[in-house]
C-alpha cells in the first residue's frame, strides 16, 4: 500500500537517506552531559538530541535526570538517551563516552563575580574530572562550569594526578564569547551574524576576555570609542544577562546554543572532518599564561594544532597585557586547590 502511494524514486531517496543516517551514526559520538538537569544542561541536551552527529546521549545530574531523560527520549530522532542520577551512577554515565560536556555547578547572582563561584564549583569539577579519569580517560572533555579560568586547571591537575592527562583533550568552553561577539558585530553592522566570525582569545571573565575584532571576518571597522565600547560589552556580556535575570541565574539558552556548537565541532573533528576550528581555553604555550584560549584546529584526538594569536592591533595588545596577571592568578588558584592540602 505504502509503496503504491509513493514514486519509486522517492523510495530510493528515502532508502539512501536511511542508509546515510545509519552509516554516519555508526561513526558518531556518545556524548555525556554532566549537569544535564540544569538551566544549561536541559536545552543543551535538547539541541544535542536533535543532531545525527550524536548516537548516544548520556545525561548525568545529582537530581531530576530520570525525568529529563524520559522526556527527551520521546523525541523522534536517532540518538538513544539514558539518564543517570546521583554519584553512584556517575561512572556508568561516563563509560564509553567520546565527549563529556560539564555544565554542572552553581551560576552567578547579581553582584557576584565568576570567581565567587569557586568555593562551590571547584569540588564539583574536581570530582567529575576524577570520575572521567577512571571511566573515560580518552574522552574529549568540555568544561562550561565557572570560573572556567580555574576549573580547567582543576580538571587538568586531577587528570594529571590520575596519570591520564592529555592536554589536547581538555577544553574550557568559551564559545559563548565568540557567539556574542558575532551577534553584536553582525547586528551592529547589519551583517547576518551567522556569517560573522570574530575570534575571542584569553580567558572567560571580565578583562581576560579579549575579542580580536581586527581579525573579524568579514572585516569590520569601528571608531576608537565604539571599538572600546563594543569590546567592553563583549567582556561584560555575562554580567548583562545576570543583571537582566535579576537573581534567576546566568546565561542558559545562549550557552546551550554555544555548548552545542562546540560539541558538534568536536563530533565532526572526531569523525575526521578537516578544517574544524573553534576557540577554547586550553593548556597553551602561546602566552605567559599556562592556559589560554586561541583558535584551535580540531582533529580526532582533540587539538590538532594551536593556531595562536595572529597579528594583534595595538589596542588588542594592551588588552592582552591587562589579561595576563588576572589569568595567571585564576590558573594558580585552580592548581593550588588540587595540589594543596
Ligand atoms: P543550574 O544551577 O541551572 O544547573 C546546574 C546543574 O548542575 C543543576 O542541575 C545541578 O543539580 C547540577 N549539579 C550540581 N552539582 C552537581 C554534581 N556534583 N554533578 C552533576 N551535576 C551537578 O546552573 P546553569 O545556569 O546551568 O549554569 C551551570 C554552570 O555553567 C555555572 O557554573 C555557570 O556559571 C556556568 N556557565 C558558564 C558559561 C560559559 O560560557 N562557560 C556560560 C553560562 C554559564
Ligand atoms: C557567561 O558568560 O554568561 C557565563 O560565564 C555566566 C556568567 O556568570 O556570566
mmCIF file of C-alpha atoms and ligand atoms in Angstrom:
data_model
loop_
_atom_site.group_PDB
_atom_site.id
_atom_site.type_symbol
_atom_site.label_atom_id
_atom_site.label_comp_id
_atom_site.label_asym_id
_atom_site.label_seq_id
_atom_site.Cartn_x
_atom_site.Cartn_y
_atom_site.Cartn_z
ATOM 1 C CA UNK A 1 0.000 0.000 0.000
ATOM 2 C CA UNK A 2 2.706 2.426 1.104
ATOM 3 C CA UNK A 3 4.898 1.678 -1.909
ATOM 4 C CA UNK A 4 1.951 2.137 -4.296
ATOM 5 C CA UNK A 5 1.360 5.653 -2.915
ATOM 6 C CA UNK A 6 4.890 6.994 -3.410
ATOM 7 C CA UNK A 7 7.068 7.063 -6.508
ATOM 8 C CA UNK A 8 9.962 4.571 -6.853
ATOM 9 C CA UNK A 9 12.476 7.484 -6.989
ATOM 10 C CA UNK A 10 11.158 8.721 -3.644
ATOM 11 C CA UNK A 11 11.571 5.260 -2.162
ATOM 12 C CA UNK A 12 15.176 5.248 -3.407
ATOM 13 C CA UNK A 13 15.856 8.662 -1.833
ATOM 14 C CA UNK A 14 14.316 7.597 1.485
ATOM 15 C CA UNK A 15 16.328 4.374 1.400
ATOM 16 C CA UNK A 16 19.567 6.271 0.716
ATOM 17 C CA UNK A 17 18.852 8.796 3.447
ATOM 18 C CA UNK A 18 18.222 5.988 5.917
ATOM 19 C CA UNK A 19 21.468 4.362 4.777
ATOM 20 C CA UNK A 20 23.324 7.684 5.288
ATOM 21 C CA UNK A 21 21.900 8.102 8.752
ATOM 22 C CA UNK A 22 22.809 4.539 9.702
ATOM 23 C CA UNK A 23 26.278 4.672 8.187
ATOM 24 C CA UNK A 24 27.155 8.033 9.698
ATOM 25 C CA UNK A 25 25.605 7.224 13.061
ATOM 26 C CA UNK A 26 27.947 4.241 13.409
ATOM 27 C CA UNK A 27 30.876 6.694 13.376
ATOM 28 C CA UNK A 28 29.167 9.271 15.541
ATOM 29 C CA UNK A 29 29.709 10.112 19.150
ATOM 30 C CA UNK A 30 28.489 9.107 22.562
ATOM 31 C CA UNK A 31 28.154 12.392 24.447
ATOM 32 C CA UNK A 32 27.757 12.611 28.227
ATOM 33 C CA UNK A 33 26.354 15.795 29.756
ATOM 34 C CA UNK A 34 27.167 16.280 33.468
ATOM 35 C CA UNK A 35 24.742 18.761 34.997
ATOM 36 C CA UNK A 36 22.083 17.733 32.480
ATOM 37 C CA UNK A 37 19.067 18.801 34.577
ATOM 38 C CA UNK A 38 20.201 22.411 34.912
ATOM 39 C CA UNK A 39 19.451 25.673 33.176
ATOM 40 C CA UNK A 40 22.132 24.962 30.551
ATOM 41 C CA UNK A 41 22.030 21.166 30.741
ATOM 42 C CA UNK A 42 18.415 20.772 29.607
ATOM 43 C CA UNK A 43 18.402 22.971 26.486
ATOM 44 C CA UNK A 44 21.912 21.775 25.616
ATOM 45 C CA UNK A 45 20.725 18.158 25.793
ATOM 46 C CA UNK A 46 17.707 19.058 23.641
ATOM 47 C CA UNK A 47 19.969 20.540 20.956
ATOM 48 C CA UNK A 48 22.296 17.521 21.101
ATOM 49 C CA UNK A 49 19.300 15.163 20.833
ATOM 50 C CA UNK A 50 18.364 16.816 17.540
ATOM 51 C CA UNK A 51 21.660 16.059 15.810
ATOM 52 C CA UNK A 52 22.569 12.885 13.912
ATOM 53 C CA UNK A 53 26.174 13.592 14.996
ATOM 54 C CA UNK A 54 25.251 12.203 18.424
ATOM 55 C CA UNK A 55 24.500 8.495 18.624
ATOM 56 C CA UNK A 56 24.091 8.212 22.374
ATOM 57 C CA UNK A 57 23.246 10.900 24.873
ATOM 58 C CA UNK A 58 24.120 10.067 28.454
ATOM 59 C CA UNK A 59 22.578 12.500 30.921
ATOM 60 C CA UNK A 60 24.044 12.796 34.401
ATOM 61 C CA UNK A 61 22.993 15.030 37.301
ATOM 62 C CA UNK A 62 22.506 14.720 41.032
ATOM 63 C CA UNK A 63 18.762 15.464 40.633
ATOM 64 C CA UNK A 64 15.888 15.038 38.136
ATOM 65 C CA UNK A 65 17.794 13.126 35.450
ATOM 66 C CA UNK A 66 15.237 10.299 35.077
ATOM 67 C CA UNK A 67 12.579 12.871 34.174
ATOM 68 C CA UNK A 68 14.763 14.848 31.785
ATOM 69 C CA UNK A 69 15.926 11.639 30.082
ATOM 70 C CA UNK A 70 12.379 10.202 29.808
ATOM 71 C CA UNK A 71 11.151 13.468 28.292
ATOM 72 C CA UNK A 72 13.990 13.751 25.742
ATOM 73 C CA UNK A 73 13.826 10.062 24.845
ATOM 74 C CA UNK A 74 10.348 10.578 23.344
ATOM 75 C CA UNK A 75 11.777 12.820 20.609
ATOM 76 C CA UNK A 76 11.791 11.008 17.270
ATOM 77 C CA UNK A 77 15.463 11.459 16.434
ATOM 78 C CA UNK A 78 18.140 8.822 16.116
ATOM 79 C CA UNK A 79 20.133 9.045 19.358
ATOM 80 C CA UNK A 80 19.479 6.896 22.379
ATOM 81 C CA UNK A 81 19.028 8.826 25.646
ATOM 82 C CA UNK A 82 19.835 7.427 29.082
ATOM 83 C CA UNK A 83 19.561 9.204 32.432
ATOM 84 C CA UNK A 84 21.853 8.645 35.426
ATOM 85 C CA UNK A 85 21.071 10.131 38.820
ATOM 86 C CA UNK A 86 23.463 10.627 41.720
ATOM 87 C CA UNK A 87 27.149 9.866 42.311
ATOM 88 C CA UNK A 88 26.659 6.086 42.452
ATOM 89 C CA UNK A 89 25.582 6.158 38.785
ATOM 90 C CA UNK A 90 28.246 8.615 37.586
ATOM 91 C CA UNK A 91 30.775 6.107 36.244
ATOM 92 C CA UNK A 92 28.061 4.241 34.326
ATOM 93 C CA UNK A 93 27.046 7.571 32.767
ATOM 94 C CA UNK A 94 30.601 8.219 31.615
ATOM 95 C CA UNK A 95 31.550 4.727 30.435
ATOM 96 C CA UNK A 96 32.279 4.709 26.695
ATOM 97 C CA UNK A 97 31.772 8.468 26.297
ATOM 98 C CA UNK A 98 33.704 10.045 23.421
ATOM 99 C CA UNK A 99 32.842 13.527 24.635
ATOM 100 C CA UNK A 100 31.953 14.762 28.135
ATOM 101 C CA UNK A 101 30.409 18.225 28.494
ATOM 102 C CA UNK A 102 30.262 19.656 32.024
ATOM 103 C CA UNK A 103 27.754 22.418 32.841
ATOM 104 C CA UNK A 104 27.443 21.265 36.490
ATOM 105 C CA UNK A 105 27.559 23.780 39.301
ATOM 106 C CA UNK A 106 26.047 26.987 40.581
ATOM 107 C CA UNK A 107 25.532 30.097 38.427
ATOM 108 C CA UNK A 108 26.081 33.743 39.439
ATOM 109 C CA UNK A 109 23.584 36.082 41.058
ATOM 110 C CA UNK A 110 23.757 39.887 40.589
ATOM 111 C CA UNK A 111 26.787 41.404 42.329
ATOM 112 C CA UNK A 112 28.868 38.202 42.141
ATOM 113 C CA UNK A 113 31.998 37.606 40.077
ATOM 114 C CA UNK A 114 32.624 34.254 38.424
ATOM 115 C CA UNK A 115 35.423 33.724 40.940
ATOM 116 C CA UNK A 116 32.810 33.906 43.719
ATOM 117 C CA UNK A 117 31.543 30.529 42.390
ATOM 118 C CA UNK A 118 34.917 28.896 43.027
ATOM 119 C CA UNK A 119 34.153 27.544 46.515
ATOM 120 C CA UNK A 120 31.157 25.521 45.294
ATOM 121 C CA UNK A 121 32.127 24.623 41.745
ATOM 122 C CA UNK A 122 35.790 23.703 42.256
ATOM 123 C CA UNK A 123 34.964 20.487 44.093
ATOM 124 C CA UNK A 124 32.144 19.603 41.662
ATOM 125 C CA UNK A 125 34.525 19.824 38.692
ATOM 126 C CA UNK A 126 37.302 18.047 40.611
ATOM 127 C CA UNK A 127 35.033 15.080 41.363
ATOM 128 C CA UNK A 128 33.631 14.885 37.823
ATOM 129 C CA UNK A 129 37.154 15.014 36.354
ATOM 130 C CA UNK A 130 38.245 12.224 38.725
ATOM 131 C CA UNK A 131 35.346 10.089 37.506
ATOM 132 C CA UNK A 132 36.292 10.819 33.863
ATOM 133 C CA UNK A 133 39.869 9.727 34.635
ATOM 134 C CA UNK A 134 38.536 6.329 35.689
ATOM 135 C CA UNK A 135 35.582 5.781 33.385
ATOM 136 C CA UNK A 136 36.528 7.514 30.100
ATOM 137 C CA UNK A 137 40.188 8.605 30.226
ATOM 138 C CA UNK A 138 40.330 9.163 26.452
ATOM 139 C CA UNK A 139 37.218 11.318 26.216
ATOM 140 C CA UNK A 140 37.326 14.904 24.989
ATOM 141 C CA UNK A 141 36.186 16.994 27.968
ATOM 142 C CA UNK A 142 34.492 20.383 27.587
ATOM 143 C CA UNK A 143 34.121 22.372 30.815
ATOM 144 C CA UNK A 144 31.397 25.004 30.989
ATOM 145 C CA UNK A 145 31.280 25.351 34.809
ATOM 146 C CA UNK A 146 32.625 28.653 36.107
ATOM 147 C CA UNK A 147 35.080 30.040 36.883
ATOM 148 C CA UNK A 148 36.389 28.473 33.657
ATOM 149 C CA UNK A 149 39.809 30.145 34.159
ATOM 150 C CA UNK A 150 40.199 27.970 37.285
ATOM 151 C CA UNK A 151 38.019 24.907 36.605
ATOM 152 C CA UNK A 152 40.067 23.905 33.539
ATOM 153 C CA UNK A 153 43.340 23.875 35.559
ATOM 154 C CA UNK A 154 41.492 21.935 38.302
ATOM 155 C CA UNK A 155 40.321 19.231 35.890
ATOM 156 C CA UNK A 156 43.755 19.109 34.252
ATOM 157 C CA UNK A 157 45.560 18.656 37.587
ATOM 158 C CA UNK A 158 43.148 15.884 38.601
ATOM 159 C CA UNK A 159 43.678 14.044 35.302
ATOM 160 C CA UNK A 160 47.435 14.582 35.626
ATOM 161 C CA UNK A 161 47.458 13.062 39.122
ATOM 162 C CA UNK A 162 45.500 10.079 37.789
ATOM 163 C CA UNK A 163 48.149 9.623 35.074
ATOM 164 C CA UNK A 164 45.755 10.093 32.156
ATOM 165 C CA UNK A 165 46.130 13.789 31.313
ATOM 166 C CA UNK A 166 46.268 14.631 27.638
ATOM 167 C CA UNK A 167 46.322 18.449 27.246
ATOM 168 C CA UNK A 168 44.868 18.088 23.756
ATOM 169 C CA UNK A 169 41.647 16.650 25.171
ATOM 170 C CA UNK A 170 40.642 19.164 27.862
ATOM 171 C CA UNK A 171 38.784 22.357 26.860
ATOM 172 C CA UNK A 172 37.257 25.296 28.682
ATOM 173 C CA UNK A 173 34.178 26.157 26.630
ATOM 174 C CA UNK A 174 34.492 29.848 25.687
ATOM 175 C CA UNK A 175 32.327 29.583 22.558
ATOM 176 C CA UNK A 176 29.715 31.892 24.087
ATOM 177 C CA UNK A 177 32.195 34.779 23.937
ATOM 178 C CA UNK A 178 32.624 34.194 20.184
ATOM 179 C CA UNK A 179 28.858 33.793 19.689
ATOM 180 C CA UNK A 180 28.264 37.103 21.487
ATOM 181 C CA UNK A 181 30.966 38.920 19.528
ATOM 182 C CA UNK A 182 29.465 37.607 16.274
ATOM 183 C CA UNK A 183 25.944 38.626 17.356
ATOM 184 C CA UNK A 184 26.903 42.142 18.494
ATOM 185 C CA UNK A 185 29.041 42.812 15.397
ATOM 186 C CA UNK A 186 26.530 41.298 12.970
ATOM 187 C CA UNK A 187 23.511 43.132 14.374
ATOM 188 C CA UNK A 188 25.523 46.348 14.850
ATOM 189 C CA UNK A 189 26.803 46.380 11.276
ATOM 190 C CA UNK A 190 23.722 44.973 9.573
ATOM 191 C CA UNK A 191 25.504 41.745 8.573
ATOM 192 C CA UNK A 192 23.908 38.303 9.015
ATOM 193 C CA UNK A 193 25.522 37.200 12.353
ATOM 194 C CA UNK A 194 25.754 33.607 11.110
ATOM 195 C CA UNK A 195 28.311 34.793 8.554
ATOM 196 C CA UNK A 196 30.441 36.692 11.110
ATOM 197 C CA UNK A 197 33.451 35.051 12.741
ATOM 198 C CA UNK A 198 35.260 37.069 15.393
ATOM 199 C CA UNK A 199 37.896 35.171 17.371
ATOM 200 C CA UNK A 200 37.855 35.787 21.131
ATOM 201 C CA UNK A 201 41.016 34.778 22.990
ATOM 202 C CA UNK A 202 42.340 34.790 26.563
ATOM 203 C CA UNK A 203 40.083 33.512 29.312
ATOM 204 C CA UNK A 204 36.439 33.649 30.329
ATOM 205 C CA UNK A 205 35.915 36.512 32.783
ATOM 206 C CA UNK A 206 35.989 40.303 32.517
ATOM 207 C CA UNK A 207 39.332 41.652 31.326
ATOM 208 C CA UNK A 208 40.592 38.178 30.428
ATOM 209 C CA UNK A 209 38.050 38.059 27.551
ATOM 210 C CA UNK A 210 39.877 39.527 24.524
ATOM 211 C CA UNK A 211 37.847 39.930 21.334
ATOM 212 C CA UNK A 212 40.113 40.188 18.284
ATOM 213 C CA UNK A 213 37.879 42.478 16.270
ATOM 214 C CA UNK A 214 40.775 43.369 13.951
ATOM 215 C CA UNK A 215 40.691 39.718 12.776
ATOM 216 C CA UNK A 216 36.910 39.541 12.310
ATOM 217 C CA UNK A 217 35.648 38.008 9.085
ATOM 218 C CA UNK A 218 34.163 39.766 7.197
ATOM 219 C CA UNK A 219 36.444 42.690 8.128
ATOM 220 C CA UNK A 220 34.712 45.426 10.128
ATOM 221 C CA UNK A 221 35.957 48.810 11.342
ATOM 222 C CA UNK A 222 34.916 50.965 14.279
ATOM 223 C CA UNK A 223 35.942 54.382 15.588
ATOM 224 C CA UNK A 224 38.117 54.245 18.698
ATOM 225 C CA UNK A 225 35.301 54.945 21.193
ATOM 226 C CA UNK A 226 32.920 52.485 19.519
ATOM 227 C CA UNK A 227 35.611 49.794 19.458
ATOM 228 C CA UNK A 228 36.247 50.268 23.188
ATOM 229 C CA UNK A 229 32.516 50.171 23.963
ATOM 230 C CA UNK A 230 31.971 47.021 21.870
ATOM 231 C CA UNK A 231 34.965 45.290 23.462
ATOM 232 C CA UNK A 232 33.717 46.116 26.952
ATOM 233 C CA UNK A 233 30.220 44.917 26.083
ATOM 234 C CA UNK A 234 31.617 41.536 24.969
ATOM 235 C CA UNK A 235 33.739 41.348 28.154
ATOM 236 C CA UNK A 236 30.737 42.135 30.369
ATOM 237 C CA UNK A 237 28.026 40.310 28.387
ATOM 238 C CA UNK A 238 27.682 37.573 31.022
ATOM 239 C CA UNK A 239 27.042 40.230 33.674
ATOM 240 C CA UNK A 240 24.500 41.887 31.346
ATOM 241 C CA UNK A 241 22.490 38.623 31.391
ATOM 242 C CA UNK A 242 22.970 38.061 35.142
ATOM 243 C CA UNK A 243 21.594 41.560 35.843
ATOM 244 C CA UNK A 244 18.671 41.114 33.421
ATOM 245 C CA UNK A 245 17.755 37.754 35.009
ATOM 246 C CA UNK A 246 17.707 39.556 38.379
ATOM 247 C CA UNK A 247 18.618 36.617 40.607
ATOM 248 C CA UNK A 248 17.259 33.809 38.401
ATOM 249 C CA UNK A 249 20.720 32.749 37.194
ATOM 250 C CA UNK A 250 23.017 33.493 34.286
ATOM 251 C CA UNK A 251 23.051 32.769 30.543
ATOM 252 C CA UNK A 252 21.468 29.385 29.818
ATOM 253 C CA UNK A 253 19.872 29.475 26.359
ATOM 254 C CA UNK A 254 22.699 31.257 24.543
ATOM 255 C CA UNK A 255 25.119 28.992 26.433
ATOM 256 C CA UNK A 256 23.186 25.908 25.340
ATOM 257 C CA UNK A 257 23.494 27.138 21.740
ATOM 258 C CA UNK A 258 27.217 27.814 22.203
ATOM 259 C CA UNK A 259 27.778 24.494 24.006
ATOM 260 C CA UNK A 260 26.020 22.585 21.234
ATOM 261 C CA UNK A 261 28.052 24.425 18.585
ATOM 262 C CA UNK A 262 31.274 23.464 20.350
ATOM 263 C CA UNK A 263 30.146 19.848 20.905
ATOM 264 C CA UNK A 264 29.171 19.440 17.243
ATOM 265 C CA UNK A 265 32.618 20.727 16.232
ATOM 266 C CA UNK A 266 34.211 18.089 18.483
ATOM 267 C CA UNK A 267 31.936 15.441 16.921
ATOM 268 C CA UNK A 268 32.909 16.491 13.393
ATOM 269 C CA UNK A 269 36.601 16.524 14.298
ATOM 270 C CA UNK A 270 36.280 13.044 15.831
ATOM 271 C CA UNK A 271 34.820 11.816 12.534
ATOM 272 C CA UNK A 272 37.892 13.124 10.718
ATOM 273 C CA UNK A 273 36.347 16.223 9.145
ATOM 274 C CA UNK A 274 39.061 18.689 8.087
ATOM 275 C CA UNK A 275 39.307 22.374 8.993
ATOM 276 C CA UNK A 276 37.212 22.297 12.154
ATOM 277 C CA UNK A 277 38.274 25.377 14.125
ATOM 278 C CA UNK A 278 36.990 26.644 17.477
ATOM 279 C CA UNK A 279 38.370 28.959 20.149
ATOM 280 C CA UNK A 280 38.669 27.259 23.561
ATOM 281 C CA UNK A 281 40.582 27.725 26.828
ATOM 282 C CA UNK A 282 43.293 25.060 26.824
ATOM 283 C CA UNK A 283 46.783 24.268 28.076
ATOM 284 C CA UNK A 284 48.919 26.602 25.992
ATOM 285 C CA UNK A 285 52.374 27.998 25.398
ATOM 286 C CA UNK A 286 51.179 30.926 23.277
ATOM 287 C CA UNK A 287 51.500 33.458 26.145
ATOM 288 C CA UNK A 288 52.908 33.517 29.683
ATOM 289 C CA UNK A 289 49.605 32.117 30.959
ATOM 290 C CA UNK A 290 49.667 28.320 31.255
ATOM 291 C CA UNK A 291 46.098 28.072 29.921
ATOM 292 C CA UNK A 292 44.820 30.404 27.234
ATOM 293 C CA UNK A 293 42.073 30.461 24.632
ATOM 294 C CA UNK A 294 43.036 30.799 20.963
ATOM 295 C CA UNK A 295 41.598 29.389 17.738
ATOM 296 C CA UNK A 296 42.341 25.646 17.617
ATOM 297 C CA UNK A 297 42.348 23.264 14.682
ATOM 298 C CA UNK A 298 40.492 20.216 16.000
ATOM 299 C CA UNK A 299 41.094 16.613 14.960
ATOM 300 C CA UNK A 300 40.197 13.066 16.019
ATOM 301 C CA UNK A 301 42.467 13.366 19.077
ATOM 302 C CA UNK A 302 41.358 16.815 20.198
ATOM 303 C CA UNK A 303 43.661 19.744 19.487
ATOM 304 C CA UNK A 304 45.498 19.078 16.246
ATOM 305 C CA UNK A 305 47.151 22.486 16.071
ATOM 306 C CA UNK A 306 47.011 25.630 18.172
ATOM 307 C CA UNK A 307 46.549 28.430 15.632
ATOM 308 C CA UNK A 308 47.848 31.092 18.028
ATOM 309 C CA UNK A 309 47.080 34.775 18.316
ATOM 310 C CA UNK A 310 47.740 36.067 14.811
ATOM 311 C CA UNK A 311 48.524 39.749 14.310
ATOM 312 C CA UNK A 312 47.153 41.906 17.144
ATOM 313 C CA UNK A 313 46.289 45.601 16.866
ATOM 314 C CA UNK A 314 47.860 47.978 19.417
ATOM 315 C CA UNK A 315 44.513 48.103 21.233
ATOM 316 C CA UNK A 316 44.361 44.292 21.429
ATOM 317 C CA UNK A 317 47.993 44.087 22.634
ATOM 318 C CA UNK A 318 47.020 46.351 25.550
ATOM 319 C CA UNK A 319 44.035 44.103 26.321
ATOM 320 C CA UNK A 320 46.373 41.109 26.350
ATOM 321 C CA UNK A 321 48.729 42.856 28.802
ATOM 322 C CA UNK A 322 45.817 43.577 31.130
ATOM 323 C CA UNK A 323 44.537 39.993 30.958
ATOM 324 C CA UNK A 324 47.692 38.034 31.759
ATOM 325 C CA UNK A 325 48.107 38.832 35.501
ATOM 326 C CA UNK A 326 44.427 38.044 36.214
ATOM 327 C CA UNK A 327 44.596 34.830 34.187
ATOM 328 C CA UNK A 328 47.746 33.663 35.957
ATOM 329 C CA UNK A 329 46.116 34.306 39.348
ATOM 330 C CA UNK A 330 42.949 32.351 38.372
ATOM 331 C CA UNK A 331 45.013 29.451 36.998
ATOM 332 C CA UNK A 332 47.214 29.282 40.096
ATOM 333 C CA UNK A 333 44.139 29.267 42.327
ATOM 334 C CA UNK A 334 42.756 26.247 40.460
ATOM 335 C CA UNK A 335 46.036 24.353 40.602
ATOM 336 C CA UNK A 336 46.506 25.127 44.299
ATOM 337 C CA UNK A 337 43.028 23.807 45.046
ATOM 338 C CA UNK A 338 44.043 20.365 43.792
ATOM 339 C CA UNK A 339 47.634 20.328 44.980
ATOM 340 C CA UNK A 340 47.494 21.941 48.433
ATOM 341 C CA UNK A 341 46.109 20.036 51.354
HETATM 342 P P1 LIG B 1 21.947 25.483 37.149
HETATM 343 O O1 LIG B 1 22.007 25.665 38.618
HETATM 344 O O2 LIG B 1 20.692 25.809 36.446
HETATM 345 O O3 LIG B 1 22.330 23.984 36.772
HETATM 346 C C1 LIG B 1 23.424 23.340 37.300
HETATM 347 C C2 LIG B 1 23.133 21.873 37.381
HETATM 348 O O4 LIG B 1 24.295 21.245 37.910
HETATM 349 C C3 LIG B 1 21.962 21.514 38.311
HETATM 350 O O5 LIG B 1 21.036 20.690 37.643
HETATM 351 C C4 LIG B 1 22.620 20.775 39.456
HETATM 352 O O6 LIG B 1 21.814 19.756 40.026
HETATM 353 C C5 LIG B 1 23.843 20.202 38.740
HETATM 354 N N1 LIG B 1 24.881 19.760 39.656
HETATM 355 C C6 LIG B 1 25.276 20.300 40.829
HETATM 356 N N2 LIG B 1 26.271 19.556 41.367
HETATM 357 C C7 LIG B 1 26.491 18.535 40.509
HETATM 358 C C8 LIG B 1 27.367 17.438 40.508
HETATM 359 N N3 LIG B 1 28.222 17.218 41.509
HETATM 360 N N4 LIG B 1 27.329 16.581 39.460
HETATM 361 C C9 LIG B 1 26.469 16.786 38.435
HETATM 362 N N5 LIG B 1 25.603 17.811 38.392
HETATM 363 C C10 LIG B 1 25.607 18.663 39.417
HETATM 364 O O7 LIG B 1 23.163 26.334 36.531
HETATM 365 P P2 LIG B 1 23.403 26.732 34.986
HETATM 366 O O8 LIG B 1 22.755 28.026 34.705
HETATM 367 O O9 LIG B 1 23.101 25.558 34.131
HETATM 368 O O10 LIG B 1 24.994 27.012 34.990
HETATM 369 C C11 LIG B 1 25.893 25.971 35.233
HETATM 370 C C12 LIG B 1 27.329 26.499 35.245
HETATM 371 O O11 LIG B 1 27.697 26.989 33.955
HETATM 372 C C13 LIG B 1 27.563 27.674 36.194
HETATM 373 O O12 LIG B 1 28.766 27.488 36.887
HETATM 374 C C14 LIG B 1 27.658 28.876 35.286
HETATM 375 O O13 LIG B 1 28.420 29.925 35.839
HETATM 376 C C15 LIG B 1 28.340 28.254 34.089
HETATM 377 N N6 LIG B 1 28.223 28.986 32.821
HETATM 378 C C16 LIG B 1 29.312 29.019 32.016
HETATM 379 C C17 LIG B 1 29.271 29.643 30.794
HETATM 380 C C18 LIG B 1 30.465 29.652 29.886
HETATM 381 O O14 LIG B 1 30.480 30.440 28.947
HETATM 382 N N7 LIG B 1 31.430 28.793 30.090
HETATM 383 C C19 LIG B 1 28.072 30.284 30.390
HETATM 384 C C20 LIG B 1 26.989 30.242 31.230
HETATM 385 C C21 LIG B 1 27.056 29.595 32.471
HETATM 386 C C1 LIG B 2 28.526 33.927 30.836
HETATM 387 O O1 LIG B 2 29.487 34.441 30.258
HETATM 388 O O2 LIG B 2 27.355 34.202 30.547
HETATM 389 C C2 LIG B 2 28.785 32.896 31.889
HETATM 390 O O3 LIG B 2 30.124 32.823 32.202
HETATM 391 C C3 LIG B 2 27.910 33.054 33.091
HETATM 392 C C4 LIG B 2 28.241 34.258 33.922
HETATM 393 O O4 LIG B 2 28.320 34.100 35.142
HETATM 394 O O5 LIG B 2 28.379 35.344 33.381
#
